[in-house]
Short mmCIF file of C-alpha atoms and ligand atoms in Angstrom, two decimals:
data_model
loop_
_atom_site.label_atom_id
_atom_site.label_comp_id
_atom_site.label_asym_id
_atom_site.label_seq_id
_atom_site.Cartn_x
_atom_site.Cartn_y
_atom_site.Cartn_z
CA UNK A 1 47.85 -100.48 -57.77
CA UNK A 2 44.42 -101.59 -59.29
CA UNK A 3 42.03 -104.15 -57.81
CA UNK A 4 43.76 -107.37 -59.74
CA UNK A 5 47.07 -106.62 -58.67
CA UNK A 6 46.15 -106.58 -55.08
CA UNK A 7 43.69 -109.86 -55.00
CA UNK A 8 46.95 -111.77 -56.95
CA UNK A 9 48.99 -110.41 -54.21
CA UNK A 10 46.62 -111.36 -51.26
CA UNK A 11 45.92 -114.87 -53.39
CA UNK A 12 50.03 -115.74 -53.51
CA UNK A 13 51.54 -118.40 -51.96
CA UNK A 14 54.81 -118.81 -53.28
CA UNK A 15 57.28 -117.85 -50.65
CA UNK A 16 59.90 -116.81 -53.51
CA UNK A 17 57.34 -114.31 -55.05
CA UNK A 18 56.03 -112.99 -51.73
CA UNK A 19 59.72 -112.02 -51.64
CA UNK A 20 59.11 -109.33 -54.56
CA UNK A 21 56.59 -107.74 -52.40
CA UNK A 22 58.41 -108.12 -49.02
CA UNK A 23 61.11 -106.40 -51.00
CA UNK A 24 59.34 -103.54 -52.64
CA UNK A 25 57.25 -102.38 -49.47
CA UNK A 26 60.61 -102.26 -47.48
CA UNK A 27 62.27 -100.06 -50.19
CA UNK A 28 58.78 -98.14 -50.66
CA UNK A 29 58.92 -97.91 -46.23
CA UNK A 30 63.02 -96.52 -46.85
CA UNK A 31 62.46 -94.24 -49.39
CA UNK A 32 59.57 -92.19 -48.19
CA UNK A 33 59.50 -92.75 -44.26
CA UNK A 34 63.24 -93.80 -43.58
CA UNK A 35 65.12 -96.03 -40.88
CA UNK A 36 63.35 -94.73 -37.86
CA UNK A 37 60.82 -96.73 -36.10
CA UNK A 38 58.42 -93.80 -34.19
CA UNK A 39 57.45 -95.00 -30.64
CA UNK A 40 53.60 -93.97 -29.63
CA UNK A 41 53.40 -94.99 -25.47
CA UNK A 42 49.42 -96.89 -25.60
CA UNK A 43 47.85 -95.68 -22.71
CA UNK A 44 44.10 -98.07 -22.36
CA UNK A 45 42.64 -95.88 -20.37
CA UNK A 46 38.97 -96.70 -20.20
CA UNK A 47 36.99 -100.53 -20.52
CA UNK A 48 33.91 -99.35 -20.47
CA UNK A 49 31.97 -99.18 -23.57
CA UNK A 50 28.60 -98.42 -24.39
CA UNK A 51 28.43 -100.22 -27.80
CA UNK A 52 27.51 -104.01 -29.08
CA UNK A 53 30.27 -104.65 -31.54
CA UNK A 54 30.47 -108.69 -32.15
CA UNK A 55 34.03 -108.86 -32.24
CA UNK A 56 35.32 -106.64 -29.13
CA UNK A 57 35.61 -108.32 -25.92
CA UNK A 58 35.16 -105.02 -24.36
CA UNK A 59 31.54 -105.04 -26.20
CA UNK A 60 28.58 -103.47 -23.34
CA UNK A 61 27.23 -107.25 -23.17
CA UNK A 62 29.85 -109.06 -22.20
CA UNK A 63 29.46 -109.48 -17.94
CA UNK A 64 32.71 -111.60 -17.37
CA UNK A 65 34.86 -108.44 -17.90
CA UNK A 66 35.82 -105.85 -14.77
CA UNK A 67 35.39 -102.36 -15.92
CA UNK A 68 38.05 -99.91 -15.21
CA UNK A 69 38.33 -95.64 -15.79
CA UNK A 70 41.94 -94.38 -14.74
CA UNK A 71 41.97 -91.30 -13.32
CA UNK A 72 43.17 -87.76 -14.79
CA UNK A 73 46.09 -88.12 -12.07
CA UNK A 74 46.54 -91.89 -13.60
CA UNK A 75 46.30 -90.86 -17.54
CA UNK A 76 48.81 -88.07 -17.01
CA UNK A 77 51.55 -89.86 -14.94
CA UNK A 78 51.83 -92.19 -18.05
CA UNK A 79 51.93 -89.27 -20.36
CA UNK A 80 55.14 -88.06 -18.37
CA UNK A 81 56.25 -91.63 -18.21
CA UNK A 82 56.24 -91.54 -22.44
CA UNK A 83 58.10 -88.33 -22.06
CA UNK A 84 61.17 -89.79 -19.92
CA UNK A 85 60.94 -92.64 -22.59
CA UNK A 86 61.69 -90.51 -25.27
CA UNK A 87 58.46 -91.59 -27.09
CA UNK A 88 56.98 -88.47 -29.30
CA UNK A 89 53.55 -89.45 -29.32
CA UNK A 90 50.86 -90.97 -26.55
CA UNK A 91 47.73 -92.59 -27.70
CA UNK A 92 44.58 -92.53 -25.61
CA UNK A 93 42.12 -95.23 -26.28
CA UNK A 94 39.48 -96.25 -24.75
CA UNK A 95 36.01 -98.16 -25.47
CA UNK A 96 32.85 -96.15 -26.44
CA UNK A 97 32.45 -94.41 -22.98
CA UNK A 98 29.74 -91.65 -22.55
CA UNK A 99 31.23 -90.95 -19.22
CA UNK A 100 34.49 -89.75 -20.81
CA UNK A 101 32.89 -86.15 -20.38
CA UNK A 102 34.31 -83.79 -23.36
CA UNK A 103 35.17 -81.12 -20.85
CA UNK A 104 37.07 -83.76 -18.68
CA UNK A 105 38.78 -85.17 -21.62
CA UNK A 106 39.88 -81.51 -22.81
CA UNK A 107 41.33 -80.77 -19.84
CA UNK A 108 43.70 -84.05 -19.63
CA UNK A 109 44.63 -83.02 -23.29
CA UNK A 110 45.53 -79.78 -22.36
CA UNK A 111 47.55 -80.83 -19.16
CA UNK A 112 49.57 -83.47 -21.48
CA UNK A 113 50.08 -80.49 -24.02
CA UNK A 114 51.36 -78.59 -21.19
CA UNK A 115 53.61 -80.27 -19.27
CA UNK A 116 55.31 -82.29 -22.43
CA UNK A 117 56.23 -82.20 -25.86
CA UNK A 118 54.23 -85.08 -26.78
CA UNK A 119 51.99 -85.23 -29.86
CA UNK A 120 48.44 -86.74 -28.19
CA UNK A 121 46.49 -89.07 -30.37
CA UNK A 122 43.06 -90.03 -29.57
CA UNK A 123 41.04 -93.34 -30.08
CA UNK A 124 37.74 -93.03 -28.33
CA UNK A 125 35.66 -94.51 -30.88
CA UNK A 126 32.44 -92.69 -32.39
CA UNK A 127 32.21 -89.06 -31.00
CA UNK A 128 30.21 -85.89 -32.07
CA UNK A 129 31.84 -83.23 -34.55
CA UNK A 130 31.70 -80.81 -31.77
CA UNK A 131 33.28 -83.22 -29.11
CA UNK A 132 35.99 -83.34 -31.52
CA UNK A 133 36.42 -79.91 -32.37
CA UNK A 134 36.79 -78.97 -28.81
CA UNK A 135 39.59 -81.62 -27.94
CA UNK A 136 41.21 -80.63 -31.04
CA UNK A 137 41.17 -76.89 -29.67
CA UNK A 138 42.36 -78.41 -26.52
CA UNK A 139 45.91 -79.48 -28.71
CA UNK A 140 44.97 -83.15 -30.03
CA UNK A 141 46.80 -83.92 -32.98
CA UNK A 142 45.48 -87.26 -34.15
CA UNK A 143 42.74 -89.97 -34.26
CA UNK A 144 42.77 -92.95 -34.75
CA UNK A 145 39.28 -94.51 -35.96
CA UNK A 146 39.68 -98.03 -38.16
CA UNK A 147 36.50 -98.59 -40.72
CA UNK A 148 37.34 -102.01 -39.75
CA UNK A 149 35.76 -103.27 -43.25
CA UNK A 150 34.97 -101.51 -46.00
CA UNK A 151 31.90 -103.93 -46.37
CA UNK A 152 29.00 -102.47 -45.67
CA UNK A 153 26.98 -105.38 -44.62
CA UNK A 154 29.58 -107.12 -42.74
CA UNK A 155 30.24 -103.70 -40.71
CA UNK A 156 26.64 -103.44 -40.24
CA UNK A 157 26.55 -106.97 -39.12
CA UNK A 158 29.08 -106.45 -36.98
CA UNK A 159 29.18 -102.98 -35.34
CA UNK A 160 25.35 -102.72 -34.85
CA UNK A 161 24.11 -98.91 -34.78
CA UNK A 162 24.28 -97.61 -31.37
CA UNK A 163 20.48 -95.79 -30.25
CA UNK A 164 19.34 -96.54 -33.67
CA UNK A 165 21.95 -94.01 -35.16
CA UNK A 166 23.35 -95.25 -38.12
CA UNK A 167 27.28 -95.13 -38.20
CA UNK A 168 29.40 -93.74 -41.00
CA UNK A 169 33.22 -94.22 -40.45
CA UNK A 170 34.25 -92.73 -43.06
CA UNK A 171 32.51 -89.38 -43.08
CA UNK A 172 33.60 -89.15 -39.08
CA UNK A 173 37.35 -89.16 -40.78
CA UNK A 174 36.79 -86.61 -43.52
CA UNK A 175 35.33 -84.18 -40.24
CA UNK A 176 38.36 -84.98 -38.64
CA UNK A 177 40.58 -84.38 -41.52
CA UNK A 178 38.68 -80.69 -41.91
CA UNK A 179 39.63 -80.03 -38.34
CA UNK A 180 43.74 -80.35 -38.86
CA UNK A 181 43.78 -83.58 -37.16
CA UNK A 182 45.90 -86.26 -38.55
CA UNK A 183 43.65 -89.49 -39.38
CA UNK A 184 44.22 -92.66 -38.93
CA UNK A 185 42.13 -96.07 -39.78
CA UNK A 186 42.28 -99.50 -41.23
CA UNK A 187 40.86 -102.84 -40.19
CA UNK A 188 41.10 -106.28 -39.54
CA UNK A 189 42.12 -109.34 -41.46
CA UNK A 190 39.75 -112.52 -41.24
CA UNK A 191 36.91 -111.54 -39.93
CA UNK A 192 34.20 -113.94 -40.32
CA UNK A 193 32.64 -113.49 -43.28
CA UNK A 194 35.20 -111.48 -44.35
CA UNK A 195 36.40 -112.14 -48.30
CA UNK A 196 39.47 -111.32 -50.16
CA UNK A 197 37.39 -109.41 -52.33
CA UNK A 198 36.59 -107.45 -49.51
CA UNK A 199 40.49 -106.65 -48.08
CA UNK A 200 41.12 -105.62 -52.06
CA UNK A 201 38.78 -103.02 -51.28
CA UNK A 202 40.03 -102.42 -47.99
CA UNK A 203 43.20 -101.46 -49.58
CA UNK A 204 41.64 -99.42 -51.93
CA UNK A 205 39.93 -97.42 -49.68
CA UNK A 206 42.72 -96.82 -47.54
CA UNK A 207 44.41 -95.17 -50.93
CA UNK A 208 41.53 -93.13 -51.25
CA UNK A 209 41.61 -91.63 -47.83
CA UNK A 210 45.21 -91.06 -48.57
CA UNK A 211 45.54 -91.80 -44.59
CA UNK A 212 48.60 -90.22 -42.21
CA UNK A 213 48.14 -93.15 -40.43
CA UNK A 214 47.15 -96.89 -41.19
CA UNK A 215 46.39 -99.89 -38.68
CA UNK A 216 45.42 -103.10 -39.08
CA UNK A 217 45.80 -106.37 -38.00
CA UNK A 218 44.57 -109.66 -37.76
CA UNK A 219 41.05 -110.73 -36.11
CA UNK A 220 41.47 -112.41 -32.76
CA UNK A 221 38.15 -114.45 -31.69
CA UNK A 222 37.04 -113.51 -28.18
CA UNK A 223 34.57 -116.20 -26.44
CA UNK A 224 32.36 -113.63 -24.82
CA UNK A 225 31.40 -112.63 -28.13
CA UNK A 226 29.00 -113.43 -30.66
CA UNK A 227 31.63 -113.36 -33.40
CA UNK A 228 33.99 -115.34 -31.65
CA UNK A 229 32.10 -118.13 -30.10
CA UNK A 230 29.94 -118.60 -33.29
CA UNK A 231 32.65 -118.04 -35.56
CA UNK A 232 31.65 -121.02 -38.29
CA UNK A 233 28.34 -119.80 -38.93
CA UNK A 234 29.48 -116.71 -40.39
CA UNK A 235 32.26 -118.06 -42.61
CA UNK A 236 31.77 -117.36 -46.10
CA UNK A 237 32.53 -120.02 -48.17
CA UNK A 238 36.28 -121.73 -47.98
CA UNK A 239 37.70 -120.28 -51.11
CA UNK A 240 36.45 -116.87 -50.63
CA UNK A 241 36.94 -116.52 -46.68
CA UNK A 242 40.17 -114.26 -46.62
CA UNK A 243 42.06 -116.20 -43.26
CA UNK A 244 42.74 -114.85 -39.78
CA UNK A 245 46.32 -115.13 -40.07
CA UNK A 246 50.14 -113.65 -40.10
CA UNK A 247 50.99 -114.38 -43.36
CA UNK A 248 47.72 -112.29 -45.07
CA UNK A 249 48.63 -109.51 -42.37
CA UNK A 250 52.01 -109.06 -43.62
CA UNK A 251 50.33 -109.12 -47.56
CA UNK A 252 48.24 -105.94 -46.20
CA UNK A 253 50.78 -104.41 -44.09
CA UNK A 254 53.10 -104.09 -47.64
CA UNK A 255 50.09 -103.42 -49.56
CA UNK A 256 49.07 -100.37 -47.82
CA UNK A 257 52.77 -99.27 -47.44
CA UNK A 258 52.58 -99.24 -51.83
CA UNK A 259 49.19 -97.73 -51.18
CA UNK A 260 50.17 -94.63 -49.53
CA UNK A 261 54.05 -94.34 -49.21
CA UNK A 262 54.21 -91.98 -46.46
CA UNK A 263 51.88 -93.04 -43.98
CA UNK A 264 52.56 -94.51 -40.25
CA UNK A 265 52.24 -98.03 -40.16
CA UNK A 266 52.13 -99.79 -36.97
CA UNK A 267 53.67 -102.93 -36.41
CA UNK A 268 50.19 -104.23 -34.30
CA UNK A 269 50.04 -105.89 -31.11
CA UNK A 270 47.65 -108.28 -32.58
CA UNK A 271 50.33 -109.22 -35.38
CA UNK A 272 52.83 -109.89 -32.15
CA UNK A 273 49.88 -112.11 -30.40
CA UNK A 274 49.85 -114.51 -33.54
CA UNK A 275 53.73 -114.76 -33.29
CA UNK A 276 55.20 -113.51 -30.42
CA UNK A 277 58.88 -114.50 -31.46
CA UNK A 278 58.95 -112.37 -34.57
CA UNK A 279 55.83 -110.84 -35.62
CA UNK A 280 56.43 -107.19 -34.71
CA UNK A 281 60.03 -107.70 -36.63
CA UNK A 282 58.53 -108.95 -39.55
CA UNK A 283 55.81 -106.39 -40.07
CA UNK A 284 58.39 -103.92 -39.28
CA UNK A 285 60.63 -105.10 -42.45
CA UNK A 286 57.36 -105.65 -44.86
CA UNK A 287 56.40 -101.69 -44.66
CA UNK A 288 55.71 -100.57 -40.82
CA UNK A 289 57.34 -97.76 -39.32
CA UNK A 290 55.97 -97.44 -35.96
CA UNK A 291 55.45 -99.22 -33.03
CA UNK A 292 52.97 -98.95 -29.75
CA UNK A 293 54.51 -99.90 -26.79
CA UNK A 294 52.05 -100.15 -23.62
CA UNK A 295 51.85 -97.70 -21.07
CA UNK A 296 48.94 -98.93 -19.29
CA UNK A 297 49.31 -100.07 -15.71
CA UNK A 298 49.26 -103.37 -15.20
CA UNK A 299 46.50 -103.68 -13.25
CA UNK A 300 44.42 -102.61 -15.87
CA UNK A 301 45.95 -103.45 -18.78
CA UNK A 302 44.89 -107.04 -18.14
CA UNK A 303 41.54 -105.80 -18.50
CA UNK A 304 41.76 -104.77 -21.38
CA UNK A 305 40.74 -107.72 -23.03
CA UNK A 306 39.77 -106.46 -27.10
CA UNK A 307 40.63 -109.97 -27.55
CA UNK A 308 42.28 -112.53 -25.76
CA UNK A 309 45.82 -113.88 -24.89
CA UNK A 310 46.95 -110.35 -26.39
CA UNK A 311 51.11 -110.27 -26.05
CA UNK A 312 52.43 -108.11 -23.91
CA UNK A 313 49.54 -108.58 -21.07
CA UNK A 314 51.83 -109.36 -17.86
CA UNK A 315 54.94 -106.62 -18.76
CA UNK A 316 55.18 -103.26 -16.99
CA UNK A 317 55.65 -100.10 -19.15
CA UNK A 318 59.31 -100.39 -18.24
CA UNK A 319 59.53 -103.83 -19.50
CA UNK A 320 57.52 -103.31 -22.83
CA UNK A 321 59.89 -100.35 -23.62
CA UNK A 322 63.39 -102.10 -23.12
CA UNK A 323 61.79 -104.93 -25.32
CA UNK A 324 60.46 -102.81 -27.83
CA UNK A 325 64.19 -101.03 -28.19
CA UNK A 326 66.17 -103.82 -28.46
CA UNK A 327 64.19 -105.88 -30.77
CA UNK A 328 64.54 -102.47 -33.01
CA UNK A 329 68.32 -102.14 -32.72
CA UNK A 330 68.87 -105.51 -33.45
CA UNK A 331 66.67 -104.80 -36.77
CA UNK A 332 69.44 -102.48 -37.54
CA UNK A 333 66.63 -99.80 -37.58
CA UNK A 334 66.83 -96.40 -35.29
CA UNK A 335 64.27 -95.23 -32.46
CA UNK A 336 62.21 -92.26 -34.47
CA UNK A 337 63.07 -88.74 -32.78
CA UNK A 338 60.30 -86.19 -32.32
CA UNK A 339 56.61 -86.90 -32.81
CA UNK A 340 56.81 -88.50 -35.97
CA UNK A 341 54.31 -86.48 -37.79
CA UNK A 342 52.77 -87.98 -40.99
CA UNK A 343 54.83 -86.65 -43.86
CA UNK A 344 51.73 -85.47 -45.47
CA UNK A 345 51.40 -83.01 -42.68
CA UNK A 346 54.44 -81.91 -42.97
CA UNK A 347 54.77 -81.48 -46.15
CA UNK A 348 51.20 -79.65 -46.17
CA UNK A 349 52.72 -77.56 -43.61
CA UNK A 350 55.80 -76.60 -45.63
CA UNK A 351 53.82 -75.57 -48.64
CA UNK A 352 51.61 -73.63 -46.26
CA UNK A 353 54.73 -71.39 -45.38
CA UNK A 354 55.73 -71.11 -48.64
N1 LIG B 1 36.59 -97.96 -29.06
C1 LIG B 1 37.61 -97.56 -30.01
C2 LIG B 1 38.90 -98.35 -29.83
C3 LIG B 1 38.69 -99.81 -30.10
S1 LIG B 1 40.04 -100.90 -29.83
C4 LIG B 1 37.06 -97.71 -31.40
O1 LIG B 1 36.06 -98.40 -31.59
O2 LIG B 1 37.64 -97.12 -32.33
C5 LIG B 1 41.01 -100.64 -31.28
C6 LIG B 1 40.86 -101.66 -32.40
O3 LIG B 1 41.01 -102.98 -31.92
C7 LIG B 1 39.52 -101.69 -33.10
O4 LIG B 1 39.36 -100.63 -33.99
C8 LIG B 1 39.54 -103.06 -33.78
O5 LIG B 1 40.02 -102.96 -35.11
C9 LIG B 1 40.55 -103.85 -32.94
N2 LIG B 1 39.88 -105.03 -32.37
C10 LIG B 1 38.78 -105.08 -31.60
N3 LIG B 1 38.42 -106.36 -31.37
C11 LIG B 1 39.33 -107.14 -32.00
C12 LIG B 1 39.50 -108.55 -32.16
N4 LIG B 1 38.66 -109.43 -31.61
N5 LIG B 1 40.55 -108.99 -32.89
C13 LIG B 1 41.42 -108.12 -33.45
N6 LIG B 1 41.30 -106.78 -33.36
C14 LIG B 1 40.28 -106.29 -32.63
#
């Protein structure tokens, strides 16, 4: 796909062409990454966060938010909890926390790699090579680390360096890659200032990476942020601005499904915030293959406010995972068994053997 084919498709507006694509990334989704839908159990475990990014509600400046750290104990009973689920994978995220020691976070890795079968995926932001060497050694599989735009400004605007260090999303995934992990990124749609030029390349980049994994979603203003509560002064102008909402979500969603056939897509919570009725079914049927159902305890999962009004705030893990199952039966789709690996890796792996 070049650059013109993607702007026309994030420009359309006719709801019988949009078909045509709706069509093709489903096919594209069937032929390469089948019927299942992979489960990953989202376990929040950390607010705190030592960064200034101006669209994350969990940003260090923001003093209306109650910080939270589950404990080892905590973090592993939901790890067991994704195992009696049947899920294959848990995720770990957290903000940018410099208390997460790397020795502390090895050793819940290595418990979770002990006691189940899960594949662990981490999403702790901006680490050093050697943190993630030694959690890798520890048995992670994955990371998830979204370059959130592939504008340079804009990122700069918005993800400010943290200590003066400048940060480079995109090498951080390439170290990662070099390690054996799988990688995962993306970004979001509509930020302020935000073009469809920009999401063109967004797409393009995620080609380039040739990613395992891809997330993205739309951009959610949070009040207690500078992003959010000033939104209008960074517009860029009306018929440039790409827009915060489902329909250009779906667009990427299929257009990173032709980008790299094989990949994990998530159906995103964010997607399900803008339409809570159907919006997880309909990125699942536009090119997404996975979803990630919340394992967090409830009493902290309200906390973790990225942005707000996020679906899913008030369920329990056991709630989020009947509701997740159903609405993907009644897709006529199947729950993924095993970890789901990216096909690349397994198809790396095969070669390797032969
Ligand atoms: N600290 C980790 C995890 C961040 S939360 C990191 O920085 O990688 C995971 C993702 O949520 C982010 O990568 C971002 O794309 C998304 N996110 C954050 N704030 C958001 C908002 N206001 N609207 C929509 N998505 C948001």
């Amino acid at each position: 796909m070049d650059r013109r084919e993607i702007l026309r498709w994030l420009r359309e507006e006719d709801p019988g062409r949009l078909e045509a694509l709706w069509k093709a990334a489903d096919q594209a989704r069937r032929e390469n990454v089948g019927d299942e839908v992979h489960l990953r159990g989202l376990v929040e475990f950390s607010n705190h966060c030592a960064r200034s990014c101006g669209y994350c509600g969990l940003r260090a400046g923001n003093p209306k938010i109650s910080r939270y750290r589950m404990t080892r104990e905590e973090i592993i009973g939901c790890a067991r909890q994704a195992a009696r689920f049947g899920y294959g994978t848990v995720v770990l995220q957290s903000g940018e926390d410099p208390q997460i020691e790397a020795q502390w976070m090895a050793e819940v890795i290595r418990a979770i790699k002990s006691e189940t079968p899960l594949a662990v995926t981490l999403s702790l932001g901006e680490r050093s090579a050697q943190e993630f060497e030694q959690w890798r050694r520890a048995g992670a599989d994955r990371y998830l680390l979204r370059f959130e735009t592939s504008n340079r400004s804009l990122y700069e605007r918005i993800h400010p360096p943290l200590n003066g260090r400048p940060t480079d999303r995109i090498a951080l995934l390439g170290i990662l890659r070099s390690m054996g992990y799988e990688i995962g990124s993306g970004m979001m749609a509509g930020i302020p200032g935000q073009t469809y030029e920009d999401l063109a390349e967004d797409i393009l980049t995620i080609q380039r990476l040739d990613l395992d994994m891809i997330g993205l979603g739309p951009y959610i203003a949070h009040p207690q942020t500078p992003l959010g509560s000033l939104t209008a002064l960074h517009q860029a102008p009306p018929e440039e601005q790409a827009p915060a909402i489902e329909e250009i979500t779906y667009k990427l969603i299929a257009l990173a499904r032709l980008a790299v056939k094989t990949a994990n897509i998530p159906s995103t919570t964010a997607l399900a915030t803008l339409n809570r009725s159907e919006g997880r079914e309909l990125g699942l049927a536009r090119g997404a293959n996975v979803v990630m159902p919340n394992l967090t305890p409830p009493q902290y999962r309200v906390h973790y406010e990225i942005y707000p009004a996020k679906a899913c705030i008030y369920e329990t893990a056991e709630e989020c995972n009947t509701c997740l199952k159903r609405r993907i039966h009644a897709l006529g789709r199947k729950i993924g068994a095993g970890r789901g690996d990216s096909q690349r890796r397994i198809l790396s792996a095969a070669a390797g053997r032969g």
